[in-house]
Amino acid sequence: MTLATKITLARIFLIIPTVVLYIVGMLEETVYLPLLIVSCVLFAILCSTDFVDGHIARKTNTVSALGKFLDPLADKIVIVVMLFLIVYFRDFDLFHYDGLVIALLGGLILTRELTVSVFRAVAASKGLVLAADIYGKVKTVLLDVGVAFLILAGVNEVIMWIGEIVFYLGAVLTVFSGVRYLVKNKHVLADTVKDGGKSAEESVSGDGAASSAEAEK
């Protein structure tokens, strides 16, 4: 197992204490604030180190199929699980039914990620490496920041509002980037592929395999 894959696995295991501390903090009033802060810090570490494993894999030329599968999985799991817990425990008051809207957007985000993952799998089966999309990376940052603020939503009402607004922006960009990604690469679904398995826009450099792991987060 490569170093990059080990780091990815460590990030995935970090999800467990992040989730457990949040749940315990929400259930036990006496340790509410410190546990939520620690949970938020762990969440921030998990998200901010997202680029580390991919960077190491490219630099050491140790890109693996397992790493390409696990790397995008860590972010998706923690975002979906934390959103579920936040909606379950929190009473939002930015507008009526905002908790329901967050839950629905969470489902939409998950649907988008699954769709893009399947799309990338189809592309890979045809020997295509899809180019990275800046909108996908920006939406990841917005969702990470929004969820981090929502973890601390009970500390201050303003923090909750900031978290909701940033999350909504991230959710809108998630849908936009997903649709744009599919339309931009619609040739993947074509029965024939030109240029020997790669379009001109998707020509692969020396570290192209690693780029595919981070192409759309």
PDB file of C-alpha atoms in Angstrom:
ATOM      1  CA  MET A   1       0.000   0.000   0.000  1.00  0.00           C
ATOM      2  CA  THR A   2       1.416   3.376  -1.032  1.00  0.00           C
ATOM      3  CA  LEU A   3       1.991   6.312   1.319  1.00  0.00           C
ATOM      4  CA  ALA A   4      -0.679   8.343  -0.483  1.00  0.00           C
ATOM      5  CA  THR A   5      -3.240   5.563   0.001  1.00  0.00           C
ATOM      6  CA  LYS A   6      -2.346   5.290   3.693  1.00  0.00           C
ATOM      7  CA  ILE A   7      -2.957   9.022   4.101  1.00  0.00           C
ATOM      8  CA  THR A   8      -6.298   8.681   2.336  1.00  0.00           C
ATOM      9  CA  LEU A   9      -7.295   5.839   4.661  1.00  0.00           C
ATOM     10  CA  ALA A  10      -6.233   7.934   7.670  1.00  0.00           C
ATOM     11  CA  ARG A  11      -8.508  10.719   6.446  1.00  0.00           C
ATOM     12  CA  ILE A  12     -11.398   8.274   6.134  1.00  0.00           C
ATOM     13  CA  PHE A  13     -10.845   6.924   9.660  1.00  0.00           C
ATOM     14  CA  LEU A  14     -10.726  10.523  10.920  1.00  0.00           C
ATOM     15  CA  ILE A  15     -14.402  10.740  10.002  1.00  0.00           C
ATOM     16  CA  ILE A  16     -15.264   8.441  12.942  1.00  0.00           C
ATOM     17  CA  PRO A  17     -14.059  10.714  15.791  1.00  0.00           C
ATOM     18  CA  THR A  18     -15.417  13.751  13.923  1.00  0.00           C
ATOM     19  CA  VAL A  19     -18.903  12.249  13.864  1.00  0.00           C
ATOM     20  CA  VAL A  20     -18.781  10.698  17.348  1.00  0.00           C
ATOM     21  CA  LEU A  21     -17.620  13.898  19.033  1.00  0.00           C
ATOM     22  CA  TYR A  22     -20.368  15.884  17.325  1.00  0.00           C
ATOM     23  CA  ILE A  23     -23.055  13.415  18.416  1.00  0.00           C
ATOM     24  CA  VAL A  24     -21.808  13.279  22.004  1.00  0.00           C
ATOM     25  CA  GLY A  25     -21.531  17.063  22.104  1.00  0.00           C
ATOM     26  CA  MET A  26     -25.112  17.455  20.936  1.00  0.00           C
ATOM     27  CA  LEU A  27     -26.394  14.898  23.448  1.00  0.00           C
ATOM     28  CA  GLU A  28     -24.381  15.998  26.478  1.00  0.00           C
ATOM     29  CA  GLU A  29     -24.914  19.645  27.379  1.00  0.00           C
ATOM     30  CA  THR A  30     -21.991  19.706  29.841  1.00  0.00           C
ATOM     31  CA  VAL A  31     -19.449  19.059  27.070  1.00  0.00           C
ATOM     32  CA  TYR A  32     -21.429  20.685  24.269  1.00  0.00           C
ATOM     33  CA  LEU A  33     -19.112  23.526  23.263  1.00  0.00           C
ATOM     34  CA  PRO A  34     -15.666  21.870  23.574  1.00  0.00           C
ATOM     35  CA  LEU A  35     -16.705  18.727  21.707  1.00  0.00           C
ATOM     36  CA  LEU A  36     -18.325  20.699  18.900  1.00  0.00           C
ATOM     37  CA  ILE A  37     -15.169  22.786  18.531  1.00  0.00           C
ATOM     38  CA  VAL A  38     -12.968  19.677  18.413  1.00  0.00           C
ATOM     39  CA  SER A  39     -15.348  18.052  15.919  1.00  0.00           C
ATOM     40  CA  CYS A  40     -15.191  21.158  13.743  1.00  0.00           C
ATOM     41  CA  VAL A  41     -11.375  21.222  13.922  1.00  0.00           C
ATOM     42  CA  LEU A  42     -11.176  17.541  12.906  1.00  0.00           C
ATOM     43  CA  PHE A  43     -13.599  18.228  10.061  1.00  0.00           C
ATOM     44  CA  ALA A  44     -11.452  21.149   8.911  1.00  0.00           C
ATOM     45  CA  ILE A  45      -8.304  19.000   9.036  1.00  0.00           C
ATOM     46  CA  LEU A  46     -10.016  16.258   7.057  1.00  0.00           C
ATOM     47  CA  CYS A  47     -11.134  18.685   4.359  1.00  0.00           C
ATOM     48  CA  SER A  48      -7.998  20.842   4.222  1.00  0.00           C
ATOM     49  CA  THR A  49      -5.710  17.838   3.754  1.00  0.00           C
ATOM     50  CA  ASP A  50      -7.723  16.664   0.753  1.00  0.00           C
ATOM     51  CA  PHE A  51      -4.975  17.680  -1.662  1.00  0.00           C
ATOM     52  CA  VAL A  52      -2.125  16.025   0.278  1.00  0.00           C
ATOM     53  CA  ASP A  53      -2.624  12.408  -0.772  1.00  0.00           C
ATOM     54  CA  GLY A  54      -3.117  13.270  -4.438  1.00  0.00           C
ATOM     55  CA  HIS A  55      -0.058  15.545  -4.402  1.00  0.00           C
ATOM     56  CA  ILE A  56       2.109  12.828  -2.850  1.00  0.00           C
ATOM     57  CA  ALA A  57       0.833  10.233  -5.324  1.00  0.00           C
ATOM     58  CA  ARG A  58       1.799  12.456  -8.257  1.00  0.00           C
ATOM     59  CA  LYS A  59       5.193  13.449  -6.857  1.00  0.00           C
ATOM     60  CA  THR A  60       6.177   9.874  -6.008  1.00  0.00           C
ATOM     61  CA  ASN A  61       4.552   8.409  -9.118  1.00  0.00           C
ATOM     62  CA  THR A  62       2.569   5.967  -6.968  1.00  0.00           C
ATOM     63  CA  VAL A  63      -0.924   6.543  -8.299  1.00  0.00           C
ATOM     64  CA  SER A  64      -3.085   3.490  -7.603  1.00  0.00           C
ATOM     65  CA  ALA A  65      -6.602   2.406  -8.517  1.00  0.00           C
ATOM     66  CA  LEU A  66      -7.417   2.067  -4.802  1.00  0.00           C
ATOM     67  CA  GLY A  67      -6.203   5.584  -4.119  1.00  0.00           C
ATOM     68  CA  LYS A  68      -8.227   7.035  -7.001  1.00  0.00           C
ATOM     69  CA  PHE A  69     -11.300   5.297  -5.590  1.00  0.00           C
ATOM     70  CA  LEU A  70     -10.783   6.260  -1.938  1.00  0.00           C
ATOM     71  CA  ASP A  71      -9.564   9.848  -2.359  1.00  0.00           C
ATOM     72  CA  PRO A  72     -12.858  11.440  -3.472  1.00  0.00           C
ATOM     73  CA  LEU A  73     -14.776   9.103  -1.167  1.00  0.00           C
ATOM     74  CA  ALA A  74     -13.522  10.674   2.080  1.00  0.00           C
ATOM     75  CA  ASP A  75     -14.981  14.130   1.395  1.00  0.00           C
ATOM     76  CA  LYS A  76     -18.288  12.783   0.145  1.00  0.00           C
ATOM     77  CA  ILE A  77     -18.832  10.575   3.183  1.00  0.00           C
ATOM     78  CA  VAL A  78     -18.085  13.213   5.803  1.00  0.00           C
ATOM     79  CA  ILE A  79     -20.167  15.906   4.062  1.00  0.00           C
ATOM     80  CA  VAL A  80     -23.232  13.671   3.711  1.00  0.00           C
ATOM     81  CA  VAL A  81     -22.988  12.216   7.245  1.00  0.00           C
ATOM     82  CA  MET A  82     -22.443  15.602   8.894  1.00  0.00           C
ATOM     83  CA  LEU A  83     -25.322  17.154   6.950  1.00  0.00           C
ATOM     84  CA  PHE A  84     -27.607  14.347   8.107  1.00  0.00           C
ATOM     85  CA  LEU A  85     -26.592  14.885  11.743  1.00  0.00           C
ATOM     86  CA  ILE A  86     -26.844  18.675  11.516  1.00  0.00           C
ATOM     87  CA  VAL A  87     -30.377  18.503  10.104  1.00  0.00           C
ATOM     88  CA  TYR A  88     -31.330  15.933  12.756  1.00  0.00           C
ATOM     89  CA  PHE A  89     -30.037  17.929  15.729  1.00  0.00           C
ATOM     90  CA  ARG A  90     -30.508  21.544  14.657  1.00  0.00           C
ATOM     91  CA  ASP A  91     -33.502  23.888  14.514  1.00  0.00           C
ATOM     92  CA  PHE A  92     -32.780  26.419  11.793  1.00  0.00           C
ATOM     93  CA  ASP A  93     -34.453  29.814  11.698  1.00  0.00           C
ATOM     94  CA  LEU A  94     -33.078  31.658   8.684  1.00  0.00           C
ATOM     95  CA  PHE A  95     -36.434  31.063   6.956  1.00  0.00           C
ATOM     96  CA  HIS A  96     -39.313  28.606   7.198  1.00  0.00           C
ATOM     97  CA  TYR A  97     -38.434  24.987   6.397  1.00  0.00           C
ATOM     98  CA  ASP A  98     -34.745  25.762   5.963  1.00  0.00           C
ATOM     99  CA  GLY A  99     -33.886  22.485   7.722  1.00  0.00           C
ATOM    100  CA  LEU A 100     -35.946  20.620   5.131  1.00  0.00           C
ATOM    101  CA  VAL A 101     -34.274  22.564   2.321  1.00  0.00           C
ATOM    102  CA  ILE A 102     -30.819  21.654   3.655  1.00  0.00           C
ATOM    103  CA  ALA A 103     -31.851  17.979   3.830  1.00  0.00           C
ATOM    104  CA  LEU A 104     -33.146  18.043   0.249  1.00  0.00           C
ATOM    105  CA  LEU A 105     -30.028  19.817  -0.978  1.00  0.00           C
ATOM    106  CA  GLY A 106     -27.929  17.206   0.811  1.00  0.00           C
ATOM    107  CA  GLY A 107     -29.748  14.506  -1.145  1.00  0.00           C
ATOM    108  CA  LEU A 108     -29.267  16.479  -4.355  1.00  0.00           C
ATOM    109  CA  ILE A 109     -25.552  16.846  -3.645  1.00  0.00           C
ATOM    110  CA  LEU A 110     -25.247  13.095  -3.043  1.00  0.00           C
ATOM    111  CA  THR A 111     -27.143  12.380  -6.273  1.00  0.00           C
ATOM    112  CA  ARG A 112     -24.841  14.700  -8.189  1.00  0.00           C
ATOM    113  CA  GLU A 113     -21.711  13.071  -6.767  1.00  0.00           C
ATOM    114  CA  LEU A 114     -22.955   9.572  -7.573  1.00  0.00           C
ATOM    115  CA  THR A 115     -23.880  10.648 -11.106  1.00  0.00           C
ATOM    116  CA  VAL A 116     -20.476  12.196 -11.733  1.00  0.00           C
ATOM    117  CA  SER A 117     -18.720   9.143 -10.245  1.00  0.00           C
ATOM    118  CA  VAL A 118     -20.602   6.805 -12.582  1.00  0.00           C
ATOM    119  CA  PHE A 119     -19.898   9.168 -15.486  1.00  0.00           C
ATOM    120  CA  ARG A 120     -16.179   9.110 -14.687  1.00  0.00           C
ATOM    121  CA  ALA A 121     -16.273   5.311 -14.462  1.00  0.00           C
ATOM    122  CA  VAL A 122     -17.770   5.169 -17.958  1.00  0.00           C
ATOM    123  CA  ALA A 123     -15.073   7.551 -19.186  1.00  0.00           C
ATOM    124  CA  ALA A 124     -12.348   5.427 -17.590  1.00  0.00           C
ATOM    125  CA  SER A 125     -13.725   2.318 -19.277  1.00  0.00           C
ATOM    126  CA  LYS A 126     -13.186   4.105 -22.617  1.00  0.00           C
ATOM    127  CA  GLY A 127      -9.664   5.180 -21.711  1.00  0.00           C
ATOM    128  CA  LEU A 128     -10.615   8.816 -21.137  1.00  0.00           C
ATOM    129  CA  VAL A 129      -9.151  11.075 -18.475  1.00  0.00           C
ATOM    130  CA  LEU A 130     -11.487  14.013 -17.915  1.00  0.00           C
ATOM    131  CA  ALA A 131      -9.992  17.419 -17.292  1.00  0.00           C
ATOM    132  CA  ALA A 132     -10.390  19.041 -13.888  1.00  0.00           C
ATOM    133  CA  ASP A 133     -13.133  21.630 -13.506  1.00  0.00           C
ATOM    134  CA  ILE A 134     -12.489  24.730 -11.388  1.00  0.00           C
ATOM    135  CA  TYR A 135     -16.186  24.995 -10.546  1.00  0.00           C
ATOM    136  CA  GLY A 136     -16.087  21.550  -8.965  1.00  0.00           C
ATOM    137  CA  LYS A 137     -13.191  22.561  -6.746  1.00  0.00           C
ATOM    138  CA  VAL A 138     -14.810  25.858  -5.720  1.00  0.00           C
ATOM    139  CA  LYS A 139     -18.070  24.129  -4.766  1.00  0.00           C
ATOM    140  CA  THR A 140     -16.081  21.680  -2.626  1.00  0.00           C
ATOM    141  CA  VAL A 141     -14.510  24.577  -0.717  1.00  0.00           C
ATOM    142  CA  LEU A 142     -17.893  26.281  -0.236  1.00  0.00           C
ATOM    143  CA  LEU A 143     -19.533  23.083   1.021  1.00  0.00           C
ATOM    144  CA  ASP A 144     -16.645  22.379   3.393  1.00  0.00           C
ATOM    145  CA  VAL A 145     -16.752  25.913   4.826  1.00  0.00           C
ATOM    146  CA  GLY A 146     -20.550  25.896   5.054  1.00  0.00           C
ATOM    147  CA  VAL A 147     -20.686  22.571   6.908  1.00  0.00           C
ATOM    148  CA  ALA A 148     -17.859  23.657   9.234  1.00  0.00           C
ATOM    149  CA  PHE A 149     -19.905  26.715  10.251  1.00  0.00           C
ATOM    150  CA  LEU A 150     -23.046  24.598  10.605  1.00  0.00           C
ATOM    151  CA  ILE A 151     -21.226  22.259  12.993  1.00  0.00           C
ATOM    152  CA  LEU A 152     -20.797  25.285  15.266  1.00  0.00           C
ATOM    153  CA  ALA A 153     -24.261  26.652  14.506  1.00  0.00           C
ATOM    154  CA  GLY A 154     -25.396  26.445  18.126  1.00  0.00           C
ATOM    155  CA  VAL A 155     -22.575  28.655  19.368  1.00  0.00           C
ATOM    156  CA  ASN A 156     -23.958  31.805  17.778  1.00  0.00           C
ATOM    157  CA  GLU A 157     -26.911  32.615  15.548  1.00  0.00           C
ATOM    158  CA  VAL A 158     -24.718  34.581  13.139  1.00  0.00           C
ATOM    159  CA  ILE A 159     -22.467  31.527  12.688  1.00  0.00           C
ATOM    160  CA  MET A 160     -25.553  29.500  11.788  1.00  0.00           C
ATOM    161  CA  TRP A 161     -26.659  32.060   9.200  1.00  0.00           C
ATOM    162  CA  ILE A 162     -23.195  32.250   7.645  1.00  0.00           C
ATOM    163  CA  GLY A 163     -23.064  28.467   7.494  1.00  0.00           C
ATOM    164  CA  GLU A 164     -26.458  28.240   5.799  1.00  0.00           C
ATOM    165  CA  ILE A 165     -25.728  30.946   3.231  1.00  0.00           C
ATOM    166  CA  VAL A 166     -22.316  29.519   2.301  1.00  0.00           C
ATOM    167  CA  PHE A 167     -23.805  26.029   2.130  1.00  0.00           C
ATOM    168  CA  TYR A 168     -26.598  27.223  -0.175  1.00  0.00           C
ATOM    169  CA  LEU A 169     -24.028  28.853  -2.464  1.00  0.00           C
ATOM    170  CA  GLY A 170     -22.041  25.628  -2.497  1.00  0.00           C
ATOM    171  CA  ALA A 171     -25.154  23.572  -3.225  1.00  0.00           C
ATOM    172  CA  VAL A 172     -26.134  25.800  -6.169  1.00  0.00           C
ATOM    173  CA  LEU A 173     -22.594  25.604  -7.559  1.00  0.00           C
ATOM    174  CA  THR A 174     -22.665  21.837  -7.012  1.00  0.00           C
ATOM    175  CA  VAL A 175     -25.671  21.482  -9.318  1.00  0.00           C
ATOM    176  CA  PHE A 176     -24.264  23.970 -11.834  1.00  0.00           C
ATOM    177  CA  SER A 177     -20.828  22.329 -11.941  1.00  0.00           C
ATOM    178  CA  GLY A 178     -22.382  18.875 -12.222  1.00  0.00           C
ATOM    179  CA  VAL A 179     -24.552  19.836 -15.193  1.00  0.00           C
ATOM    180  CA  ARG A 180     -21.667  21.709 -16.801  1.00  0.00           C
ATOM    181  CA  TYR A 181     -19.345  18.742 -16.272  1.00  0.00           C
ATOM    182  CA  LEU A 182     -21.765  16.335 -17.951  1.00  0.00           C
ATOM    183  CA  VAL A 183     -22.512  18.670 -20.856  1.00  0.00           C
ATOM    184  CA  LYS A 184     -18.842  19.534 -21.365  1.00  0.00           C
ATOM    185  CA  ASN A 185     -17.913  15.855 -21.517  1.00  0.00           C
ATOM    186  CA  LYS A 186     -21.045  14.533 -23.227  1.00  0.00           C
ATOM    187  CA  HIS A 187     -18.870  12.817 -25.822  1.00  0.00           C
ATOM    188  CA  VAL A 188     -18.128  10.198 -23.147  1.00  0.00           C
ATOM    189  CA  LEU A 189     -21.571   8.742 -23.810  1.00  0.00           C
ATOM    190  CA  ALA A 190     -20.990   8.586 -27.555  1.00  0.00           C
ATOM    191  CA  ASP A 191     -20.637   5.151 -29.102  1.00  0.00           C
ATOM    192  CA  THR A 192     -17.344   6.066 -30.752  1.00  0.00           C
ATOM    193  CA  VAL A 193     -14.367   7.976 -29.407  1.00  0.00           C
ATOM    194  CA  LYS A 194     -12.038   9.999 -31.564  1.00  0.00           C
ATOM    195  CA  ASP A 195      -8.293  10.449 -31.374  1.00  0.00           C
ATOM    196  CA  GLY A 196      -7.442   7.012 -30.110  1.00  0.00           C
ATOM    197  CA  GLY A 197      -9.508   7.092 -26.948  1.00  0.00           C
ATOM    198  CA  LYS A 198      -8.964  10.730 -25.931  1.00  0.00           C
ATOM    199  CA  SER A 199     -10.460  13.952 -27.145  1.00  0.00           C
ATOM    200  CA  ALA A 200      -8.117  16.820 -27.898  1.00  0.00           C
ATOM    201  CA  GLU A 201      -9.335  18.625 -24.798  1.00  0.00           C
ATOM    202  CA  GLU A 202      -8.494  15.653 -22.592  1.00  0.00           C
ATOM    203  CA  SER A 203      -4.988  14.779 -23.681  1.00  0.00           C
ATOM    204  CA  VAL A 204      -3.170  13.275 -20.728  1.00  0.00           C
ATOM    205  CA  SER A 205       0.143  14.498 -19.396  1.00  0.00           C
ATOM    206  CA  GLY A 206       2.650  12.423 -17.476  1.00  0.00           C
ATOM    207  CA  ASP A 207       0.626  12.634 -14.285  1.00  0.00           C
ATOM    208  CA  GLY A 208      -2.782  12.454 -15.967  1.00  0.00           C
ATOM    209  CA  ALA A 209      -3.800   9.356 -14.035  1.00  0.00           C
ATOM    210  CA  ALA A 210      -3.434  11.226 -10.795  1.00  0.00           C
ATOM    211  CA  SER A 211      -5.401  14.148 -12.187  1.00  0.00           C
ATOM    212  CA  SER A 212      -8.344  11.856 -12.862  1.00  0.00           C
ATOM    213  CA  ALA A 213      -8.599  11.098  -9.175  1.00  0.00           C
ATOM    214  CA  GLU A 214      -9.077  14.797  -8.475  1.00  0.00           C
ATOM    215  CA  ALA A 215     -10.841  15.761 -11.673  1.00  0.00           C
ATOM    216  CA  GLU A 216     -14.229  16.443 -10.139  1.00  0.00           C
ATOM    217  CA  LYS A 217     -14.603  16.750  -6.390  1.00  0.00           C
TER     218      LYS A 217
END
